[in-house]
Coordinates of C-alpha atoms and ligand atoms in Angstrom, one line a residue:
M56 CA -67.1 -76.6 58.8
I57 CA -67.8 -74.1 56.1
A58 CA -64.7 -73.0 54.3
I59 CA -65.8 -69.6 53.1
K60 CA -66.5 -67.2 55.9
H61 CA -68.6 -64.0 55.7
R62 CA -66.9 -62.4 52.8
V63 CA -67.8 -60.8 49.6
I64 CA -66.3 -62.6 46.5
P65 CA -65.7 -60.6 43.3
L66 CA -68.6 -60.8 41.0
A67 CA -66.6 -62.2 38.1
A68 CA -65.1 -64.9 40.2
A69 CA -68.4 -65.9 41.6
A70 CA -70.0 -66.0 38.2
L71 CA -67.1 -68.1 36.9
L72 CA -67.5 -70.5 39.9
C73 CA -71.2 -70.7 39.3
S74 CA -70.8 -71.4 35.6
M75 CA -68.5 -74.2 36.3
L76 CA -70.8 -75.7 38.9
A77 CA -74.2 -75.2 37.5
A78 CA -75.6 -75.7 34.0
G79 CA -78.1 -72.9 34.8
F80 CA -75.2 -70.5 35.0
Q81 CA -73.7 -71.4 31.6
Q82 CA -74.7 -68.1 30.2
A83 CA -73.1 -66.0 32.9
A84 CA -70.3 -64.8 30.8
R85 CA -72.7 -63.5 28.1
A86 CA -74.8 -62.0 30.8
Q87 CA -71.9 -60.0 32.2
T88 CA -71.8 -58.0 29.1
A89 CA -75.2 -56.7 30.1
L90 CA -73.8 -55.0 33.2
P91 CA -75.3 -51.6 33.5
A92 CA -73.7 -48.2 33.3
A93 CA -74.0 -46.5 36.6
P94 CA -77.0 -44.3 36.6
E95 CA -77.3 -41.5 39.2
A96 CA -80.1 -41.9 41.7
A97 CA -81.3 -39.2 44.0
T98 CA -78.5 -39.8 46.5
G99 CA -76.0 -41.3 44.3
R100 CA -75.0 -44.8 43.5
T101 CA -72.2 -47.0 44.8
Q102 CA -71.5 -50.2 43.0
R103 CA -72.0 -53.3 45.2
S104 CA -70.2 -56.6 44.9
L105 CA -72.0 -59.9 44.8
G106 CA -72.3 -61.4 48.3
H107 CA -71.5 -65.0 48.9
A108 CA -72.2 -67.2 51.9
T109 CA -72.7 -70.8 52.7
Q110 CA -74.4 -70.8 56.1
H111 CA -76.9 -67.9 56.1
M112 CA -77.4 -64.6 54.3
V113 CA -79.2 -61.3 54.9
A114 CA -79.7 -58.5 52.4
A115 CA -81.1 -55.2 53.6
A116 CA -81.1 -51.6 52.7
N117 CA -78.4 -50.5 55.2
P118 CA -75.1 -52.1 56.3
L119 CA -75.9 -51.7 60.0
A120 CA -79.3 -53.3 59.6
A121 CA -77.8 -56.2 57.6
E122 CA -75.1 -56.6 60.2
A123 CA -77.7 -56.8 63.0
G124 CA -79.4 -59.6 61.1
R125 CA -76.1 -61.4 60.7
Q126 CA -75.4 -61.1 64.4
I127 CA -78.7 -62.8 65.1
L128 CA -78.1 -65.5 62.6
R129 CA -74.7 -66.1 64.1
A130 CA -76.3 -66.4 67.5
G131 CA -78.4 -69.3 66.1
G132 CA -81.4 -67.2 65.3
S133 CA -83.9 -68.1 62.5
A134 CA -84.6 -66.0 59.5
V135 CA -87.5 -64.5 61.3
D136 CA -85.4 -63.6 64.4
A137 CA -83.0 -61.9 62.0
A138 CA -85.8 -60.1 60.2
V139 CA -87.1 -58.6 63.5
A140 CA -83.6 -57.3 64.3
V141 CA -83.1 -55.9 60.8
Q142 CA -86.5 -54.1 60.8
L143 CA -85.8 -52.5 64.2
V144 CA -82.4 -51.2 63.1
L145 CA -83.8 -50.0 59.7
N146 CA -86.2 -47.9 61.8
L147 CA -83.2 -46.1 63.1
V148 CA -80.8 -45.9 60.2
E149 CA -83.2 -45.7 57.3
P150 CA -86.1 -44.0 59.1
Q151 CA -87.4 -42.5 55.8
S152 CA -88.5 -45.9 54.5
S153 CA -89.9 -48.2 57.2
G154 CA -90.3 -48.7 60.9
I155 CA -92.6 -49.7 63.7
G156 CA -94.9 -46.8 62.8
G157 CA -95.7 -48.5 59.5
G158 CA -96.8 -51.8 57.9
A159 CA -95.3 -54.8 56.1
F160 CA -96.0 -58.0 54.2
M161 CA -94.0 -61.1 54.9
V162 CA -93.5 -64.3 52.9
H163 CA -92.0 -67.1 54.9
W164 CA -90.6 -70.4 53.8
D165 CA -90.5 -73.1 56.5
Q166 CA -88.0 -75.6 55.2
A167 CA -88.9 -78.3 57.7
V168 CA -92.5 -78.5 56.7
R169 CA -91.9 -77.2 53.2
K170 CA -94.6 -74.5 53.5
V171 CA -95.0 -70.9 52.3
V172 CA -97.0 -68.7 54.7
T173 CA -97.8 -65.1 54.0
L174 CA -98.6 -62.5 56.7
D175 CA -100.4 -59.3 56.0
G176 CA -99.3 -56.5 58.5
R177 CA -100.8 -53.8 56.3
E178 CA -102.0 -50.6 58.0
T179 CA -105.7 -50.2 58.3
A180 CA -108.0 -47.1 58.1
P181 CA -109.5 -46.0 61.3
A182 CA -113.2 -46.9 62.0
A183 CA -114.1 -43.3 61.4
A184 CA -112.6 -43.1 57.9
K185 CA -114.9 -42.2 55.1
P186 CA -114.5 -42.5 51.3
E187 CA -114.3 -38.7 51.0
R188 CA -111.3 -38.6 53.3
F189 CA -108.9 -37.1 50.8
L190 CA -111.4 -34.8 49.0
G191 CA -111.2 -31.1 49.8
P192 CA -114.2 -28.9 50.6
D193 CA -114.7 -28.3 46.9
G194 CA -115.1 -32.1 46.4
R195 CA -111.8 -32.3 44.5
P196 CA -108.9 -34.5 45.5
L197 CA -106.4 -32.9 47.9
G198 CA -102.9 -32.4 46.6
F199 CA -100.6 -35.3 47.6
M200 CA -98.6 -33.4 50.3
A201 CA -101.7 -31.8 51.7
A202 CA -103.1 -35.2 52.3
V203 CA -99.8 -36.8 53.5
V204 CA -98.5 -34.4 56.1
G205 CA -100.3 -34.7 59.5
G206 CA -102.5 -37.3 61.1
R207 CA -105.1 -37.8 58.4
S208 CA -102.9 -40.1 56.3
V209 CA -101.8 -42.3 59.2
G210 CA -103.1 -45.9 59.1
V211 CA -103.1 -48.1 62.2
P212 CA -99.6 -49.5 62.1
G213 CA -99.1 -53.3 61.6
T214 CA -95.4 -53.9 61.7
V215 CA -95.0 -54.6 65.4
R216 CA -97.9 -57.1 65.5
L217 CA -96.5 -58.7 62.3
L218 CA -93.1 -59.1 63.8
E219 CA -94.5 -60.6 67.0
D220 CA -96.8 -63.0 65.2
A221 CA -94.0 -64.2 63.0
H222 CA -91.6 -64.5 65.9
K223 CA -94.2 -66.6 67.9
R224 CA -94.4 -69.0 64.9
W225 CA -90.8 -69.2 63.7
G226 CA -88.6 -67.4 66.2
K227 CA -85.8 -69.5 67.9
L228 CA -84.2 -66.8 70.1
P229 CA -86.0 -65.0 72.9
W230 CA -88.0 -62.0 71.7
A231 CA -86.0 -59.6 73.9
Q232 CA -82.7 -60.8 72.4
V233 CA -83.6 -59.8 68.9
F234 CA -84.2 -56.3 70.1
E235 CA -80.6 -55.9 71.5
P236 CA -78.8 -54.7 68.3
A237 CA -81.4 -51.9 67.8
I238 CA -81.4 -50.9 71.5
K239 CA -77.6 -50.6 71.5
L240 CA -77.6 -48.5 68.3
A241 CA -80.3 -46.3 69.6
E242 CA -78.5 -45.7 72.9
D243 CA -74.9 -45.5 71.6
G244 CA -75.8 -43.8 68.3
F245 CA -75.1 -44.6 64.7
A246 CA -73.4 -42.6 62.0
V247 CA -75.8 -40.7 59.7
S248 CA -75.5 -42.1 56.2
P249 CA -75.0 -40.1 53.1
R250 CA -78.5 -41.1 51.9
L251 CA -80.2 -40.1 55.1
N252 CA -78.4 -36.8 55.1
G253 CA -79.2 -36.2 51.5
L254 CA -82.9 -36.9 51.9
L255 CA -83.1 -34.8 55.1
A256 CA -81.6 -31.9 53.2
G257 CA -84.2 -32.1 50.5
E258 CA -87.1 -32.5 53.0
Q259 CA -89.2 -29.6 54.1
A260 CA -92.3 -30.9 55.8
L261 CA -90.4 -32.9 58.4
R262 CA -88.9 -29.6 59.8
S263 CA -92.4 -28.5 60.9
D264 CA -92.8 -31.4 63.3
P265 CA -91.0 -30.3 66.6
V266 CA -90.0 -33.8 67.7
A267 CA -88.7 -34.7 64.2
R268 CA -86.9 -31.4 63.8
A269 CA -85.1 -31.7 67.1
Y270 CA -83.9 -35.2 66.2
F271 CA -83.0 -34.9 62.5
Y272 CA -81.8 -31.2 62.3
D273 CA -79.6 -29.0 64.3
E274 CA -80.8 -25.7 65.9
A275 CA -80.1 -23.8 62.7
G276 CA -82.2 -26.3 60.7
K277 CA -79.3 -28.0 59.1
P278 CA -79.7 -31.8 58.6
R279 CA -77.4 -34.0 60.7
D280 CA -74.1 -34.3 58.9
V281 CA -72.9 -37.5 57.3
G282 CA -71.1 -39.4 60.1
F283 CA -72.9 -37.4 62.8
V284 CA -73.5 -39.9 65.7
L285 CA -77.3 -39.8 66.1
K286 CA -78.7 -41.2 69.3
N287 CA -82.4 -41.9 69.9
P288 CA -82.9 -42.6 73.6
A289 CA -86.7 -42.2 73.2
F290 CA -86.7 -45.0 70.6
A291 CA -84.4 -47.1 72.9
A292 CA -87.0 -46.7 75.6
T293 CA -89.8 -47.7 73.2
L294 CA -87.8 -50.8 72.2
R295 CA -87.2 -51.8 75.8
S296 CA -90.9 -51.6 76.5
L297 CA -91.7 -53.8 73.4
A298 CA -88.9 -56.2 74.3
R299 CA -90.3 -56.6 77.8
D300 CA -94.0 -56.5 77.2
G301 CA -94.5 -57.5 73.6
A302 CA -96.6 -55.9 70.9
A303 CA -99.4 -55.3 73.4
A304 CA -97.2 -52.4 74.7
F305 CA -97.5 -50.8 71.3
Y306 CA -101.2 -51.1 70.7
T307 CA -102.3 -50.2 74.3
G308 CA -100.9 -48.2 77.2
P309 CA -98.6 -45.2 77.1
L310 CA -97.1 -45.9 73.6
A311 CA -100.5 -46.2 72.1
A312 CA -101.5 -42.9 73.8
D313 CA -98.4 -41.2 72.4
I314 CA -99.3 -42.4 68.9
L315 CA -102.9 -41.2 69.3
A316 CA -101.8 -37.8 70.6
T317 CA -99.4 -37.4 67.7
V318 CA -102.1 -38.3 65.1
T319 CA -105.1 -36.5 66.6
G320 CA -103.1 -33.5 67.9
H321 CA -101.6 -32.4 64.6
P322 CA -102.2 -28.7 64.5
T323 CA -103.4 -28.4 60.9
N324 CA -104.3 -31.9 59.6
P325 CA -105.4 -34.1 62.5
G326 CA -106.4 -37.7 62.1
D327 CA -109.2 -39.6 63.7
M328 CA -107.5 -42.8 64.9
T329 CA -108.9 -44.1 68.3
A330 CA -107.6 -46.3 71.0
A331 CA -110.1 -49.0 69.8
D332 CA -108.5 -48.8 66.3
L333 CA -105.1 -49.5 67.7
A334 CA -106.1 -52.1 70.2
G335 CA -108.1 -53.9 67.5
Y336 CA -105.3 -54.3 65.0
R337 CA -104.8 -57.8 63.7
V338 CA -102.3 -59.4 61.4
I339 CA -104.0 -61.6 58.7
E340 CA -102.5 -64.8 57.4
R341 CA -103.4 -65.0 53.8
E342 CA -103.3 -67.8 51.3
P343 CA -100.0 -67.4 49.3
L344 CA -100.4 -66.4 45.7
C345 CA -98.4 -68.8 43.7
G346 CA -98.1 -69.3 40.0
R347 CA -95.8 -71.0 37.5
Y348 CA -93.2 -69.2 35.4
R349 CA -91.4 -71.7 33.1
V350 CA -90.1 -74.4 35.4
Y351 CA -90.3 -72.2 38.5
T352 CA -93.0 -71.5 41.1
I353 CA -93.3 -67.9 42.1
C354 CA -95.0 -67.1 45.4
G355 CA -96.0 -63.8 46.9
V356 CA -98.7 -62.0 48.8
G357 CA -102.3 -61.5 47.5
P358 CA -104.6 -58.6 48.0
P359 CA -104.6 -56.1 49.5
S360 CA -101.3 -56.0 47.7
S361 CA -101.5 -55.9 43.9
G362 CA -97.8 -56.8 43.8
A363 CA -97.9 -60.6 43.4
I364 CA -100.9 -60.6 41.0
A365 CA -99.3 -58.0 38.7
V366 CA -95.8 -59.7 38.8
Q367 CA -97.3 -63.1 38.0
Q368 CA -99.6 -61.6 35.3
I369 CA -96.6 -60.0 33.5
L370 CA -94.5 -63.1 33.8
G371 CA -97.5 -65.2 32.6
M372 CA -98.0 -63.1 29.5
V373 CA -94.3 -63.0 28.5
E374 CA -93.7 -66.7 29.1
R375 CA -94.6 -67.4 25.5
F376 CA -91.4 -65.5 24.4
D377 CA -87.9 -66.8 24.6
L378 CA -86.6 -63.9 26.7
G379 CA -83.4 -65.8 27.4
R380 CA -82.6 -65.7 23.7
L381 CA -83.7 -62.1 23.4
G382 CA -81.5 -61.0 26.3
P383 CA -81.8 -57.6 28.0
G384 CA -82.7 -55.0 25.3
A385 CA -85.5 -53.3 23.5
N386 CA -87.2 -56.5 22.2
A387 CA -87.6 -57.9 25.7
V388 CA -88.6 -54.5 27.1
H389 CA -91.3 -54.2 24.4
W390 CA -93.0 -57.4 25.5
I391 CA -92.5 -56.8 29.3
S392 CA -93.9 -53.3 29.1
E393 CA -96.8 -54.3 27.0
A394 CA -97.6 -57.0 29.6
G395 CA -97.2 -54.3 32.3
R396 CA -99.8 -52.2 30.6
L397 CA -102.3 -55.1 30.6
A398 CA -101.5 -56.0 34.2
F399 CA -101.8 -52.4 35.5
A400 CA -105.2 -52.0 33.7
D401 CA -106.5 -55.0 35.7
R402 CA -104.8 -53.9 38.9
N403 CA -106.4 -50.5 38.8
L404 CA -109.9 -51.9 38.3
Y405 CA -110.0 -55.0 40.4
V406 CA -107.5 -54.9 43.3
G407 CA -108.5 -53.6 46.7
D408 CA -108.8 -55.0 50.2
P409 CA -110.5 -58.4 49.8
A410 CA -112.6 -57.8 52.9
F411 CA -114.4 -55.0 51.0
V412 CA -114.2 -56.0 47.3
D413 CA -114.3 -59.3 45.6
V414 CA -110.9 -59.5 43.9
P415 CA -110.7 -62.3 41.3
S416 CA -107.1 -63.1 42.2
A417 CA -107.1 -66.7 40.9
G418 CA -108.8 -65.6 37.7
L419 CA -106.3 -62.8 37.1
I420 CA -103.4 -65.2 37.1
D421 CA -105.2 -68.0 35.4
P422 CA -103.0 -69.2 32.5
A423 CA -105.9 -69.3 30.0
Y424 CA -106.9 -65.8 30.9
L425 CA -103.3 -64.6 30.6
N426 CA -103.2 -66.2 27.2
T427 CA -106.1 -64.2 26.0
R428 CA -104.6 -61.1 27.4
A429 CA -101.2 -61.8 25.8
N430 CA -102.9 -62.2 22.4
L431 CA -103.6 -58.4 22.6
M432 CA -99.9 -57.7 22.3
S433 CA -98.4 -57.2 18.9
Q434 CA -94.8 -57.4 17.9
E435 CA -94.9 -54.4 15.6
R436 CA -96.7 -51.8 17.7
S437 CA -97.3 -50.8 21.3
M438 CA -100.9 -50.9 22.3
G439 CA -100.5 -47.5 24.1
T440 CA -103.1 -47.8 26.8
A441 CA -104.5 -51.1 27.9
R442 CA -108.1 -51.7 29.2
A443 CA -108.9 -54.1 32.0
G444 CA -110.0 -57.6 31.0
E445 CA -112.7 -60.0 32.1
P446 CA -110.9 -62.6 34.3
P447 CA -112.7 -65.8 35.1
R448 CA -114.2 -66.4 38.6
R449 CA -115.1 -62.7 38.7
R450 CA -118.4 -61.9 40.5
A451 CA -120.5 -59.3 38.9
Q452 CA -119.7 -56.0 40.5
L453 CA -119.7 -52.5 39.2
L454 CA -116.3 -50.9 39.7
A455 CA -114.6 -47.8 38.3
P456 CA -110.9 -47.8 37.3
S457 CA -108.7 -46.0 39.8
D458 CA -106.5 -43.0 38.8
P459 CA -102.7 -43.4 38.9
Q460 CA -101.4 -42.6 42.4
I461 CA -98.2 -41.4 43.8
E462 CA -96.5 -44.1 45.9
Y463 CA -93.0 -44.0 47.2
G464 CA -90.7 -45.0 50.0
T465 CA -90.4 -48.5 51.5
S466 CA -87.6 -51.0 52.1
H467 CA -87.0 -54.7 51.5
I468 CA -85.4 -57.5 53.5
S469 CA -84.3 -60.9 52.1
I470 CA -83.0 -63.5 54.5
V471 CA -82.1 -67.2 54.4
D472 CA -81.0 -69.1 57.6
K473 CA -78.8 -72.1 58.1
D474 CA -81.8 -74.4 58.2
G475 CA -83.0 -73.2 54.8
N476 CA -85.9 -71.1 56.1
A477 CA -86.4 -67.8 54.3
V478 CA -88.0 -64.4 54.8
S479 CA -89.0 -62.0 52.1
M480 CA -90.4 -59.0 53.7
T481 CA -91.3 -55.6 52.2
T482 CA -91.9 -52.9 54.8
T483 CA -93.0 -49.3 54.6
I484 CA -94.1 -46.1 56.1
E485 CA -95.1 -45.1 52.5
D486 CA -93.7 -41.8 51.4
G487 CA -90.2 -40.8 52.4
F488 CA -90.5 -39.9 56.2
G489 CA -94.1 -41.0 56.1
A490 CA -96.6 -38.5 57.5
R491 CA -93.7 -36.3 58.7
I492 CA -94.8 -36.7 62.3
M493 CA -92.7 -38.3 65.0
T494 CA -94.0 -39.7 68.3
K495 CA -92.4 -38.9 71.5
G496 CA -91.4 -42.6 71.5
G497 CA -88.9 -41.7 68.7
F498 CA -90.4 -43.2 65.6
L499 CA -92.1 -41.7 62.5
L500 CA -95.7 -42.6 61.6
N501 CA -96.8 -43.8 58.2
N502 CA -98.9 -42.0 55.6
E503 CA -100.2 -45.3 54.2
L504 CA -103.8 -44.2 53.8
T505 CA -102.7 -42.1 50.8
D506 CA -102.2 -45.5 49.1
F507 CA -106.0 -45.4 48.8
N508 CA -107.5 -43.7 45.8
F509 CA -108.5 -40.2 46.7
V510 CA -111.5 -40.2 44.3
P511 CA -113.9 -42.8 45.6
S512 CA -116.1 -43.3 42.6
A513 CA -116.6 -42.5 38.9
N514 CA -119.7 -42.5 36.8
G515 CA -121.7 -43.9 39.7
A516 CA -119.4 -46.9 40.3
P517 CA -117.2 -47.3 43.3
V518 CA -113.4 -47.5 43.0
A519 CA -112.2 -50.8 44.5
N520 CA -109.4 -49.0 46.4
R521 CA -111.5 -46.2 47.9
V522 CA -111.2 -45.4 51.6
E523 CA -113.5 -47.3 53.9
P524 CA -113.6 -47.8 57.6
G525 CA -111.2 -50.5 58.8
K526 CA -110.0 -51.2 55.3
R527 CA -106.4 -51.8 54.2
P528 CA -105.1 -49.7 51.3
R529 CA -104.0 -51.4 48.1
S530 CA -100.3 -52.0 48.0
S531 CA -97.8 -52.8 45.3
M532 CA -95.3 -54.5 47.6
A533 CA -94.2 -57.8 46.1
P534 CA -92.0 -59.8 48.5
T535 CA -91.3 -62.9 46.5
L536 CA -90.0 -66.4 46.9
V537 CA -89.0 -68.6 43.9
F538 CA -88.9 -72.4 43.9
D539 CA -87.1 -74.5 41.3
A540 CA -88.6 -77.4 39.3
F541 CA -88.0 -79.7 42.3
G542 CA -89.8 -77.4 44.7
R543 CA -86.5 -76.2 46.3
L544 CA -86.1 -72.6 47.4
Y545 CA -84.2 -70.8 44.6
A546 CA -84.6 -67.1 45.2
V547 CA -85.7 -64.5 47.7
V548 CA -86.5 -61.1 46.1
G549 CA -88.3 -57.8 46.7
S550 CA -88.0 -54.1 46.3
P551 CA -89.3 -50.7 47.5
G552 CA -90.6 -48.2 45.0
G553 CA -94.4 -47.8 45.2
S554 CA -96.1 -49.0 42.1
Q555 CA -92.8 -49.3 40.3
I556 CA -92.0 -52.2 42.7
I557 CA -93.9 -54.5 40.3
G558 CA -91.6 -53.6 37.4
Y559 CA -88.5 -53.8 39.6
V560 CA -89.4 -57.3 40.8
V561 CA -90.3 -58.5 37.3
K562 CA -87.0 -57.2 35.9
T563 CA -85.0 -59.0 38.7
L564 CA -86.9 -62.2 38.2
V565 CA -86.4 -62.2 34.4
G566 CA -82.8 -61.2 35.0
L567 CA -82.3 -64.2 37.3
L568 CA -84.4 -66.8 35.6
D569 CA -84.2 -65.9 31.8
W570 CA -81.0 -64.0 31.5
R571 CA -79.1 -66.0 34.1
L572 CA -77.6 -62.9 35.7
D573 CA -76.2 -63.3 39.1
P574 CA -78.2 -61.5 41.8
Q575 CA -76.0 -58.4 41.8
Q576 CA -76.2 -58.1 38.0
A577 CA -80.0 -58.7 38.0
V578 CA -80.5 -56.0 40.7
D579 CA -78.3 -53.5 39.1
L580 CA -79.6 -53.9 35.5
G581 CA -81.3 -50.7 34.3
N582 CA -84.9 -50.6 35.3
F583 CA -87.8 -50.5 32.8
G584 CA -91.5 -51.1 32.5
S585 CA -94.9 -49.6 32.0
R586 CA -97.6 -48.9 34.4
N587 CA -100.1 -48.4 31.6
G588 CA -98.7 -45.0 30.8
P589 CA -95.5 -44.3 29.0
T590 CA -92.8 -46.9 28.8
E591 CA -90.4 -46.0 31.6
L592 CA -86.7 -46.4 31.2
E593 CA -84.1 -45.7 33.9
R594 CA -82.3 -42.5 33.1
G595 CA -78.6 -42.9 32.7
S596 CA -78.7 -46.7 32.5
E597 CA -78.4 -49.0 29.5
A598 CA -82.2 -49.2 29.5
E599 CA -82.3 -45.6 28.3
T600 CA -80.4 -46.5 25.2
W601 CA -83.2 -48.9 24.2
G602 CA -85.6 -46.0 23.9
V603 CA -85.0 -45.2 20.3
T604 CA -85.9 -48.7 19.1
L605 CA -89.0 -48.7 21.3
Q606 CA -90.1 -45.4 19.9
T607 CA -90.0 -47.0 16.4
R608 CA -92.6 -49.4 17.7
G609 CA -94.9 -46.6 18.9
H610 CA -93.8 -46.6 22.6
E611 CA -94.1 -43.2 24.3
V612 CA -90.8 -43.4 26.1
R613 CA -89.9 -41.6 29.3
A614 CA -86.4 -41.7 30.8
I615 CA -86.8 -41.2 34.5
E616 CA -85.1 -41.8 37.8
M617 CA -86.0 -45.3 38.9
T618 CA -84.5 -45.7 42.4
S619 CA -85.2 -49.3 43.2
G620 CA -83.9 -50.9 46.4
I621 CA -83.9 -54.5 45.4
Q622 CA -82.5 -57.2 47.7
A623 CA -82.1 -60.6 46.0
I624 CA -80.6 -63.8 47.3
I625 CA -80.4 -67.1 45.3
V626 CA -79.6 -70.6 46.5
S627 CA -76.8 -71.8 44.2
P628 CA -74.7 -74.9 44.1
I629 CA -71.9 -73.0 45.8
G630 CA -74.1 -71.5 48.5
F631 CA -76.1 -68.3 48.8
L632 CA -75.4 -65.5 46.3
G633 CA -76.8 -62.1 47.2
G634 CA -77.2 -58.7 45.5
A635 CA -78.2 -55.4 47.2
D636 CA -79.2 -52.5 45.0
S637 CA -76.4 -50.2 44.2
R638 CA -78.9 -47.3 43.9
R639 CA -79.3 -47.3 47.7
E640 CA -77.0 -48.3 50.6
G641 CA -77.8 -51.9 51.1
V642 CA -75.6 -55.0 51.3
A643 CA -76.0 -58.7 51.1
I644 CA -73.8 -60.4 53.7
G645 CA -73.5 -63.7 55.4
D646 CA -71.2 -66.4 56.7
Ligands
LIG863 N1 -96.7 -47.8 50.0 C1 -96.1 -48.6 49.1 C2 -96.9 -49.8 48.8 O1 -97.6 -50.3 49.7 O2 -96.9 -50.3 47.7

């Protein structure tokens, strides 16, 4: 039997053990000196300890959700069984970020057949959606919140269908069983967390929705206190219905009617989703997007997410530098943010739903192309703003670059089970609390359609990510699996954070693979990057102190809050080591 039972071992001890056991961890002591100061995020920061387990591990954004996943793993469930349980509990305890009213991307590793499969459960635009959806009567783009709040921004949710599809393929426990932890918490109640309370306090639009207001606030409009036991019997009933009848009960019948009434009945900003839109929702299995980084193979989800393409482009461009020798600091950030500029320039021109636009995914991560792109970077000076390149295998098509967009919210789940299967799943209702409308079934609806570009064309050319009927909005979600030189699963990584997800995931991968940080250190290291604007450094972290040097190289530096929510697990010689982002409330636990 396994000697070490579900406990968290001190970071220093774990790092020491690892360094004794694995050559790859020989730099761990040096890496520890790179531990970040504790920057303040929007709802505070609590330092997490490195998680250690030898049988299975789950890292999720809330302890109750992670615990639900562990229960399922203990009951003999697979990584996917645990992912379903975690997602359903997250809907309750972290309702601002994800849930059954939203969408997700899953990357799955099946150890028995040694295969990566990616599932696209992204929301889709209704059939009635038009490119001008987010333009006002004056032809100008709506303000973000004017577009978000109400039914107009709601895409046909994909998460329930994704969970069911994944469970049919890789589930071991009965479908109804994986619903039990969430049903119990919905009926018995759960203690409101400081983060949920803090976000509710700062939230205005949610109070205008009568169902949400009655649930999240007291009669005086005060958010439910920290520790208040919040029950959601309506959601429990929804879950019981899904547990009994499967995803069909979400996309047709009374639950679907409730979703439609909520979307189309919004008093000021109704949407146009129909019963046919809901009934027709399909999950798409997509070819995994895999590329090499040094000796590793990195796999993620292709379009409509831009996440894996951009992550792999950045890594491909910085591979020529010995980042391990540079270590965390201004020199490494210079190269990574320059590569970020180039990657975002390509992303903003080329990436959209591949059913509507020809995305040259393979060309964008082609090593020869990345070499020509990397040649544009200079050691002395930041390039400022990058322009999109001409990747190979690109079909002639006229496209206009998209404007930067506001994208927030989201949650990430990383799981490995005792058979070596893994799930990396990033899941979202987009902005915090989504469209700010709650169904009578007790869950919030997404505002994912505001991930489309509001301005559909420029200079007569269409924008790849413009709204179109039945289209999936471009995402930045980057659920990632890493394999070592022998093809063995090495890491399970991902983060929320809108378009900053790309930089968060790159930082974590470089932290793990080049700087040999343990997962907790890699996750907690100050965030940095560039989205082809300023070089962004996490305010209050060690990254902020690198700004002066970067400015001498011409970087326009901006110190901002960068509230990632990274969950990272690695497979080490002593078992699974996991890190959950100290900027949020997550934990990495196992047995
Ligand atoms: N809504 C966040 C994303 O899809 O990237």
